[in-house]
CSV table of C-alpha atoms in Angstrom, one decimal:
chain,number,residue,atom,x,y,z
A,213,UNK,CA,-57.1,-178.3,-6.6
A,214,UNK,CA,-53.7,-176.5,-7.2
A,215,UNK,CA,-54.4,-177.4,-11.0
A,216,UNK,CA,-57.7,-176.1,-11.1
A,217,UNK,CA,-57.2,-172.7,-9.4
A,218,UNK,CA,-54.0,-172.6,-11.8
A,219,UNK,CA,-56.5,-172.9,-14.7
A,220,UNK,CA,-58.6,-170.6,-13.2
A,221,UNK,CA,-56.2,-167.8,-12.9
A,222,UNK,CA,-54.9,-168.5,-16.4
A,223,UNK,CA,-58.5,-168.3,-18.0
A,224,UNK,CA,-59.1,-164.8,-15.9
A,225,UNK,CA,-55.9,-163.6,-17.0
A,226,UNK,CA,-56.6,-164.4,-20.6
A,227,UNK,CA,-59.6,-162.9,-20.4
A,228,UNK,CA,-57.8,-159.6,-18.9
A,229,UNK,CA,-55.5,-159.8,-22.2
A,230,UNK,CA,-58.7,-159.7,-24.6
A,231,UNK,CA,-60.6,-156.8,-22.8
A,232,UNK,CA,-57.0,-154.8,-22.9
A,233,UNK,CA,-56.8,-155.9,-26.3
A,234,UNK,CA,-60.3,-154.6,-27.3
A,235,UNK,CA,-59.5,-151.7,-25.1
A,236,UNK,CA,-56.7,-151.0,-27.3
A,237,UNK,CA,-58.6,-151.4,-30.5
A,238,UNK,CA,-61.1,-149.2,-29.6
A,239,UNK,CA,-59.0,-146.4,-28.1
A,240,UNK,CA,-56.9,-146.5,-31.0
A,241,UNK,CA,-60.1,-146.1,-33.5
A,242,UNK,CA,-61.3,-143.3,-31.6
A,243,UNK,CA,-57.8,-141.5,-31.8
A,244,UNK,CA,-58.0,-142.0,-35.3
A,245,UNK,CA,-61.3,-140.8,-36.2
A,246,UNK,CA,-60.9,-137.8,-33.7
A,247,UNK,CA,-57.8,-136.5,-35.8
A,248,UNK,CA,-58.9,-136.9,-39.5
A,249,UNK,CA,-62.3,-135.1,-38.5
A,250,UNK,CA,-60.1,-132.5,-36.2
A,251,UNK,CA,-57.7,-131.8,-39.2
A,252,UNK,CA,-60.3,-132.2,-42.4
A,253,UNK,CA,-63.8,-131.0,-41.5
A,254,UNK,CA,-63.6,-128.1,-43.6
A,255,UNK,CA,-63.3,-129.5,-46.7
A,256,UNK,CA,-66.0,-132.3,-45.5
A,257,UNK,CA,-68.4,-129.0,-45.0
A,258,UNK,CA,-67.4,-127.4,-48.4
A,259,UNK,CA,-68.9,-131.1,-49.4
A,260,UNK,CA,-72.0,-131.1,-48.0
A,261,UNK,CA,-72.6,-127.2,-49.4
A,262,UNK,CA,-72.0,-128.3,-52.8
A,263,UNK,CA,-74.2,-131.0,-52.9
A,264,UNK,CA,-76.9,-129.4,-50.9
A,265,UNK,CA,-77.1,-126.4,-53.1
A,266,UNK,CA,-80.0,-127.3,-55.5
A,267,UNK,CA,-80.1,-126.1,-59.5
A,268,UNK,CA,-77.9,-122.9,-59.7
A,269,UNK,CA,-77.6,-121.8,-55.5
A,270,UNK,CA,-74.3,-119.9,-54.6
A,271,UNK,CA,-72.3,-121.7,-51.7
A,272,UNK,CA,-70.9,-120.0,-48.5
A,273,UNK,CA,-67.5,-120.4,-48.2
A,274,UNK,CA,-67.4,-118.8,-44.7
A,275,UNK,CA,-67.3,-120.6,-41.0
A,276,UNK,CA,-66.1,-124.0,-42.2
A,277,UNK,CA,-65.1,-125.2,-39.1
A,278,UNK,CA,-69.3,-124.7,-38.5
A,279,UNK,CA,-70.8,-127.8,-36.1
A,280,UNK,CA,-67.4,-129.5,-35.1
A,281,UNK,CA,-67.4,-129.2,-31.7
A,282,UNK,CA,-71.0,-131.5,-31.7
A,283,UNK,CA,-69.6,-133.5,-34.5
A,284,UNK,CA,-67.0,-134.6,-32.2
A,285,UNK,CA,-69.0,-135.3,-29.7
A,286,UNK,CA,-70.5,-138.3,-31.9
A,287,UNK,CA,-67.5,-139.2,-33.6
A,288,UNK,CA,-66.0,-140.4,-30.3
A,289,UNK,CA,-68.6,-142.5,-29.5
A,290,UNK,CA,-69.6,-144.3,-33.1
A,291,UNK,CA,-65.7,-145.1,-33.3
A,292,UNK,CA,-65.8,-146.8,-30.3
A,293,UNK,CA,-69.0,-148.9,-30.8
A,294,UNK,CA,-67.4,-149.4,-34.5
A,295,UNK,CA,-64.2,-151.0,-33.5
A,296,UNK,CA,-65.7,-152.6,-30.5
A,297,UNK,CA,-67.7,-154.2,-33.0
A,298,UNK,CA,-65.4,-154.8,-36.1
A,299,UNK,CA,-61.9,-156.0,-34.2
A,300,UNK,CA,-64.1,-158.9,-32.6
A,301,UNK,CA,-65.9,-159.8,-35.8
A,302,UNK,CA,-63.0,-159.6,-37.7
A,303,UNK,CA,-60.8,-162.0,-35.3
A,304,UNK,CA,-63.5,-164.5,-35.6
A,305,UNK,CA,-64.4,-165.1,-39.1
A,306,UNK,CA,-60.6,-164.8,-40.0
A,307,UNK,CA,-59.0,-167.7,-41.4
A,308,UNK,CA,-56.4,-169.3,-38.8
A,309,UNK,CA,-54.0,-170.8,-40.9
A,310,UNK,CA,-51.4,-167.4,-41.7
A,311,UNK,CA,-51.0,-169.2,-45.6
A,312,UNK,CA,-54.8,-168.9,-45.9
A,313,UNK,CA,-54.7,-165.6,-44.7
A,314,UNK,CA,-53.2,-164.3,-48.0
A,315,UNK,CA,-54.8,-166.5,-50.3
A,316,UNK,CA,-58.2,-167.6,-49.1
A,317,UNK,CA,-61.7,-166.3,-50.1
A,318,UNK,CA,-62.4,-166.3,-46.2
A,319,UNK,CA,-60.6,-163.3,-45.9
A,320,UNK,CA,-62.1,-160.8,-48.3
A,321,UNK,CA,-65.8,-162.0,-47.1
A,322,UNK,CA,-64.6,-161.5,-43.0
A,323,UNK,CA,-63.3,-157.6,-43.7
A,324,UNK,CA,-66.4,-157.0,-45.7
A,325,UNK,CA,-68.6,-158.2,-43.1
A,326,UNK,CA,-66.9,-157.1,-40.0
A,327,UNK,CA,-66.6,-153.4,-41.4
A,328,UNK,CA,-70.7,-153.9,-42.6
A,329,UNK,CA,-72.1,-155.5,-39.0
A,330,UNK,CA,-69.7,-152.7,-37.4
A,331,UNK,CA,-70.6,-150.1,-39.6
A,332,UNK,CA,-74.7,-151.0,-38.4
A,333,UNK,CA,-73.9,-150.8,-35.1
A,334,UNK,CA,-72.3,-147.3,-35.3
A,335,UNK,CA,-75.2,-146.0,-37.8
A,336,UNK,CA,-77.3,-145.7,-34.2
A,337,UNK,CA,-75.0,-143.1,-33.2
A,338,UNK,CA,-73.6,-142.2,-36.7
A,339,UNK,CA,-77.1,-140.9,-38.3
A,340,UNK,CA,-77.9,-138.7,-35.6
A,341,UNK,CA,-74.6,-136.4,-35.7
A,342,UNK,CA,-74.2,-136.6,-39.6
A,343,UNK,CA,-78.1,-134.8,-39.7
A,344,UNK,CA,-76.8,-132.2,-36.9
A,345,UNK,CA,-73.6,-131.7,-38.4
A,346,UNK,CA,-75.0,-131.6,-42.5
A,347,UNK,CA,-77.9,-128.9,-40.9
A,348,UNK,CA,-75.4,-127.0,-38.9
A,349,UNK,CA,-72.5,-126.4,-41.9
A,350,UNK,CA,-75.3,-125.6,-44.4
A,351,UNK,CA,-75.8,-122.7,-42.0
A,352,UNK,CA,-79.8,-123.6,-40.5
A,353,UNK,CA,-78.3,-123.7,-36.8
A,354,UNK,CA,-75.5,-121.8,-34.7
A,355,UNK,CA,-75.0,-124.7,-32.3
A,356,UNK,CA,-75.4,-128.4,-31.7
A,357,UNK,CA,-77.3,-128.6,-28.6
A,358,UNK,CA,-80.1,-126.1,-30.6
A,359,UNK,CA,-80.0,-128.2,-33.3
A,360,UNK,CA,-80.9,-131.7,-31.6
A,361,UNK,CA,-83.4,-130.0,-29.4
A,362,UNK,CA,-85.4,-127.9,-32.6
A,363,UNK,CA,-85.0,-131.1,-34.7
A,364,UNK,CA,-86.0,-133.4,-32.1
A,365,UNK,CA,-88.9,-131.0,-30.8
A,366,UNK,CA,-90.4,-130.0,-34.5
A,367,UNK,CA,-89.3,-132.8,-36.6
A,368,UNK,CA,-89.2,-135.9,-34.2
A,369,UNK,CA,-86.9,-138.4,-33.8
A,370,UNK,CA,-87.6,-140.7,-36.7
A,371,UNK,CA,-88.1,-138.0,-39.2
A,372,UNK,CA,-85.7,-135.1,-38.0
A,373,UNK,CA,-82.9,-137.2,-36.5
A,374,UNK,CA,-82.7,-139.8,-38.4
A,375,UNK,CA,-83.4,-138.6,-41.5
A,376,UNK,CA,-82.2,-139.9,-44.4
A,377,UNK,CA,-81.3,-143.3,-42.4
A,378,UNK,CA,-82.0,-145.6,-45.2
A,379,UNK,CA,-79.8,-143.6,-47.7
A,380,UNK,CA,-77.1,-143.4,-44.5
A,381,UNK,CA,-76.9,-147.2,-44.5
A,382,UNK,CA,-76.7,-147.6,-48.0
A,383,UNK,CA,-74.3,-145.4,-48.2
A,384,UNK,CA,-72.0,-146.4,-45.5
A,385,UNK,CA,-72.3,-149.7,-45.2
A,386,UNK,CA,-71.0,-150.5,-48.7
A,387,UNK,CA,-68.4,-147.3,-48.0
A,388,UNK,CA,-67.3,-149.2,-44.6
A,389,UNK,CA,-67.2,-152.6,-46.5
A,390,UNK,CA,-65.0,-151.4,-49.0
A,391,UNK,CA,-62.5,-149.0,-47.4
A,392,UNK,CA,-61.6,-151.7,-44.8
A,393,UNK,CA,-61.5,-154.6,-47.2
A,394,UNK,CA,-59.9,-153.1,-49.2
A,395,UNK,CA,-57.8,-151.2,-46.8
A,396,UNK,CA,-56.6,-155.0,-45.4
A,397,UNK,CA,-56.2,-156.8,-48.0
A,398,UNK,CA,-53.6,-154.0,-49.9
A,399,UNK,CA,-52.1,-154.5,-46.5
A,400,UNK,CA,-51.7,-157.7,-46.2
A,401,UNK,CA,-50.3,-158.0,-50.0
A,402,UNK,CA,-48.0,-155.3,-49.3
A,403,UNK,CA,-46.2,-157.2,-46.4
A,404,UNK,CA,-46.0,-160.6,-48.2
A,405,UNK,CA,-44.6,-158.6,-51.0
A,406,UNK,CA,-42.3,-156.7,-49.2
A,407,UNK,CA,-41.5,-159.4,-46.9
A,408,UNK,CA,-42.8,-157.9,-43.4
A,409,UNK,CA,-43.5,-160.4,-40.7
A,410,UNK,CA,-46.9,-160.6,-39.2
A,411,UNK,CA,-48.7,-158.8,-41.7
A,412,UNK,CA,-47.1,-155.5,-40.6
A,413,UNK,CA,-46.4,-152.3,-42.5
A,414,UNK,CA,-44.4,-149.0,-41.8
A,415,UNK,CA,-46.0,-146.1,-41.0
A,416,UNK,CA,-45.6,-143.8,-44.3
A,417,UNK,CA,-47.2,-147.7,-46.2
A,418,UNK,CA,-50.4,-147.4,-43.7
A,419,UNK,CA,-50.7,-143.6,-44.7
A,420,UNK,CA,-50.1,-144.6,-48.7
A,421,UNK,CA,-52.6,-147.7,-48.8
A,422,UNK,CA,-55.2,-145.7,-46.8
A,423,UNK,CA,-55.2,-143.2,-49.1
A,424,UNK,CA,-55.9,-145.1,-52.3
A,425,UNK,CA,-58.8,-147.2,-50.5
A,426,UNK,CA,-60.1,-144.2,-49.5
A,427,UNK,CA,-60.0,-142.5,-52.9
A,428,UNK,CA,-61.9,-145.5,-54.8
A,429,UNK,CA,-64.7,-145.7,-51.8
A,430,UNK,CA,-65.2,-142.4,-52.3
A,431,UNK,CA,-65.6,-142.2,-55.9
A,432,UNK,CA,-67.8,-145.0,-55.8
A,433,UNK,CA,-70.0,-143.9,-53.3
A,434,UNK,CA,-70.9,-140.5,-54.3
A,435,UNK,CA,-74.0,-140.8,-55.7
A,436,UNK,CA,-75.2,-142.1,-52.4
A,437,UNK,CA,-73.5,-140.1,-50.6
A,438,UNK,CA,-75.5,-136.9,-52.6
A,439,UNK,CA,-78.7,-138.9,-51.7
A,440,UNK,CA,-77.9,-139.1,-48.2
A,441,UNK,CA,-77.0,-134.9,-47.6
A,442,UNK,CA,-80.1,-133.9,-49.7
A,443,UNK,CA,-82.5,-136.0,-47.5
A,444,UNK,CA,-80.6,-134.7,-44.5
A,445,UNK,CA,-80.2,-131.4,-45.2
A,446,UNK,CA,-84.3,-130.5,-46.3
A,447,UNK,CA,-85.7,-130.5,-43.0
A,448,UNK,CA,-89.5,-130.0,-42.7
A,449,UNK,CA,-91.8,-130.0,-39.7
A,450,UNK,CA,-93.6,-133.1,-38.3
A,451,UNK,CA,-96.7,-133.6,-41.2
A,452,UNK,CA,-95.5,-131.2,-43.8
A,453,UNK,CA,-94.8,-132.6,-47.1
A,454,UNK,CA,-91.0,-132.7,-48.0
A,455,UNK,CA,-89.2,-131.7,-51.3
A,456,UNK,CA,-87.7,-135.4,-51.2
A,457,UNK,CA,-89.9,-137.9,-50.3
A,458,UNK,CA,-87.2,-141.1,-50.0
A,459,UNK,CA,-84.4,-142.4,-51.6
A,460,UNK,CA,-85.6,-143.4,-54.9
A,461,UNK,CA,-87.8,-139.7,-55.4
A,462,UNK,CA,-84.4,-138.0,-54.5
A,463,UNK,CA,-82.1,-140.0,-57.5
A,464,UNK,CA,-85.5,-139.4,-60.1
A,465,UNK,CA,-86.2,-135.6,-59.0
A,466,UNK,CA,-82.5,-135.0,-59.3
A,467,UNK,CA,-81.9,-136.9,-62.3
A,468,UNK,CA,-85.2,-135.1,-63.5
A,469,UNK,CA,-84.1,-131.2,-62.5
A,470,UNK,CA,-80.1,-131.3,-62.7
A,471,UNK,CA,-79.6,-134.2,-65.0
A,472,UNK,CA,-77.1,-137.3,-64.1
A,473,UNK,CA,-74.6,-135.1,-63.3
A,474,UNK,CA,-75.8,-134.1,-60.0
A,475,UNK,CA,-75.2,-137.2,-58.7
A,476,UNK,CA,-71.7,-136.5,-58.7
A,477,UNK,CA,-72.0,-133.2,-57.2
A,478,UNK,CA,-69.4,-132.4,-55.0
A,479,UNK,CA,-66.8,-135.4,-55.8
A,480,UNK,CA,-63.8,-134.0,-56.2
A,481,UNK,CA,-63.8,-132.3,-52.2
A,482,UNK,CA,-64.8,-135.8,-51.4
A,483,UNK,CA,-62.2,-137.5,-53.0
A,484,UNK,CA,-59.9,-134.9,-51.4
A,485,UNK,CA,-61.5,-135.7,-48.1
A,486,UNK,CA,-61.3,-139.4,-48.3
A,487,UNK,CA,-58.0,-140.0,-49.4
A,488,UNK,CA,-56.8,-137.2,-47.5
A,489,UNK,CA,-58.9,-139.0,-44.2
A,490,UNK,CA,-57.8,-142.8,-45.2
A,491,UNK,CA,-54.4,-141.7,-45.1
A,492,UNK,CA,-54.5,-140.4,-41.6
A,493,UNK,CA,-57.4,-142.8,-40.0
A,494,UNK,CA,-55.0,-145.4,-41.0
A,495,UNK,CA,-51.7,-143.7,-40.5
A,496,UNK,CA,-52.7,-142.6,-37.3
A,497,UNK,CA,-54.8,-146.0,-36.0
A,498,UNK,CA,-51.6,-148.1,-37.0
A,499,UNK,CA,-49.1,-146.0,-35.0
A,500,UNK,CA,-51.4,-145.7,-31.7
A,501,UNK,CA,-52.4,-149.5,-31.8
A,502,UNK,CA,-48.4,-150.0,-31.9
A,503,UNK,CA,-48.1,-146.7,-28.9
A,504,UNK,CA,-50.9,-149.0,-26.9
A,505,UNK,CA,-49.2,-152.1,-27.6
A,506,UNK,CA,-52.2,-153.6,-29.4
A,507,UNK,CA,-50.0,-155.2,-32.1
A,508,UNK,CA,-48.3,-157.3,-29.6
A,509,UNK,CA,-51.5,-158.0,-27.7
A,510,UNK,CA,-53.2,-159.3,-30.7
A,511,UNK,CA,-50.0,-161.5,-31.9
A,512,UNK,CA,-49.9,-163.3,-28.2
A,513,UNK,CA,-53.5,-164.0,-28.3
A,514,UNK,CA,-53.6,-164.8,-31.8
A,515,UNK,CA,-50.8,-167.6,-31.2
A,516,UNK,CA,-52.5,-168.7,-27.4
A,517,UNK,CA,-56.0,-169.3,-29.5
A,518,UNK,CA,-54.3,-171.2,-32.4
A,519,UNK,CA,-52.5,-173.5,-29.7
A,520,UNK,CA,-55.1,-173.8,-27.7
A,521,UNK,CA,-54.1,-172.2,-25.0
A,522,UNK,CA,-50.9,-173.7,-24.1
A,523,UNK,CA,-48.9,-173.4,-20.7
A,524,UNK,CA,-45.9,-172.2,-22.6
A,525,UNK,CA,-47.5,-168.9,-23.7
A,526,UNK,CA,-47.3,-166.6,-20.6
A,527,UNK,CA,-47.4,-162.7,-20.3
C-alpha cells in the first residue's frame, strides 16, 4: 500500500509539473504578444490604412494608436488559447531522440502543425478583434465596445464579426505555420552550430532569428494578408450587397481595378511590423519562459517522459 500511495503522489505531482509547465508557456506567450502589439501598433494601423484605401484614397496619418485598448483585450486571450494549444501539440508530435531532433523530417512537419492546429484555435478569438481593430484604425468607430455592439447589432455575427474569416485562416494559418517553423528550426540549427546545450540560445540570437522568420512570413503572406483587411474593413448591413463578395471576387476585382500590384499594398510597413514583432514576440517569450522557469520545467519533464518516469528524477 505504501508503494501504491507513493505512486500516487508521484503521478499527482507530475501532473502538477505539466499544468505549471503549460502555465508557464502560456503566460509567457501572452507577455509576448502583449509587448510587440503595446510597442508596434502604429505602424500595424498605418498597414491596414494603406491597404484599405482603394484606387487613389489619401491615408490618415493621425490617431495611430486608434482601437488598442480593445485590441488588447483579444490579444491576451488568443495568445493564451494559442500556446495552450501549440506547446502541447508541439511536445507530442516531436521526435524523442535529441539526434533526430536536428535532423529528422518529424520535426519540420510537428512545428508546422502545432503552430496551424494552434493558430485554428486562436482564429475563434483572433477574427473577432482583427475586424474591431481593422474598423476602428480606418477611423469607422471611436471605441471598441461601439464597435462589437453596431457590428454585432447591424451586421450579425457571421457577417460583421467574422468577416473575412476564410481569408483570416488562410492568411494566418500558413503565416503561424511558417513563422514558428521556421522560427524553431533556425533555432535549433543555431545552437547545434554554436554548440549550446539543450537547444538554447542567448537572448540578442532569439531577437535576431525572430526577426528574419518574421520578415519572410511577411513578405509571403501579403497578398492574403490585403484580402483579409479589404473584406474586413467594407462593412455593409445585414442583406445589403457588398463591394467584395469573397475571397476569390476580392483578388479578381483588385487585380481588375488596381492591377497586380495592389496585392502588395502596404508591404513594406508590414515587413517593418513583422520583423520588428518577431524580434520582440521571440526576444521577449524566450527571456520570460526562462524568468518563469519554463526552460527548466520543460527539460525535467522532457527527461522524466523519455525515461519513463524514473524514481531518480525528483523536483
Amino acid at each position: 500500500r505504501a508503494n501504491t500511495s507513493g505512486g500516487g503522489a508521484r503521478l499527482q505531482a507530475a501532473a502538477g509539473m505539466e499544468a505549471a509547465e503549460l502555465a508557464g508557456h502560456v503566460s509567457a506567450g501572452v507577455i509576448a504578444g502583449t509587448a510587440v502589439e503595446a510597442t508596434l501598433y502604429p505602424i500595424d494601423t498605418i498597414k491596414t490604412r494603406l491597404q484599405a484605401a482603394r484606387g487613389g484614397a489619401s491615408v490618415n496619418w493621425r490617431n495611430l494608436y486608434k482601437g488598442i485598448g480593445g485590441n488588447l483585450a483579444g490579444v491576451v486571450p488568443a495568445c493564451a488559447v494559442f500556446f495552450a494549444v501549440y506547446e502541447p501539440a508541439k511536445r507530442m508530435l516531436l521526435p524523442l531522440d535529441d539526434d533526430k531532433l536536428m535532423h529528422s523530417d518529424r520535426t519540420i512537419t510537428a512545428h508546422l502543425t502545432a503552430a496551424a492546429s494552434a493558430g485554428l484555435a486562436a482564429s475563434i478569438v483572433r477574427v473577432p478583434t482583427e475586424v474591431v481593430k481593422s474598423r476602428m484604425q480606418t477611423g469607422q468607430f471611436t471605441s471598441a465596445r461601439g464597435a462589437v455592439w453596431h457590428i454585432a447589432s447591424r451586421e450579425g455575427i457571421a457577417g460583421g464579426l467574422f468577416a473575412g474569416f476564410g481569408s483570416f485562416l488562410l492568411r494566418d494559418l500558413p503565416f503561424d505555420a511558417i513563422e514558428f517553423a521556421s522560427y524553431e528550426q533556425m533555432k535549433i540549427t543555431w545552437s547545434s552550430v554554436s554548440g549550446s546545450s539543450g537547444n538554447e540560445i542567448k537572448p540578442h540570437e532569439s531577437a535576431v532569428i525572430g526577426a528574419v522568420a518574421g520578415m519572410l512570413t511577411g513578405a509571403v503572406t501579403t497578398p492574403l494578408d490585403v484580402v483579409k483587411t479589404r473584406l474586413m474593413t467594407q462593412g455593409g448591413m445585414k442583406g445589403e450587397t457588398r463591394y467584395y463578395k469573397g475571397v476569390m471576387n476580392c483578388v479578381t476585382r483588385t487585380v481588375a481595378e488596381e492591377g497586380w500590384i495592389a496585392l502588395l499594398k502596404g508591404i513594406s510597413p508590414r515587413v517593418t511590423f513583422i520583423g520588428l514583432g518577431g524580434g520582440v514576440f521571440f526576444f521577449v517569450l524566450e527571456g520570460a519562459k526562462k524568468a518563469l522557469g519554463v526552460d527548466k520545467r520543460s527539460t525535467a519533464s522532457n527527461m522524466n517522459f523519455r525515461s519513463g518516469g524514473s524514481d531518480d528524477l525528483k523536483p
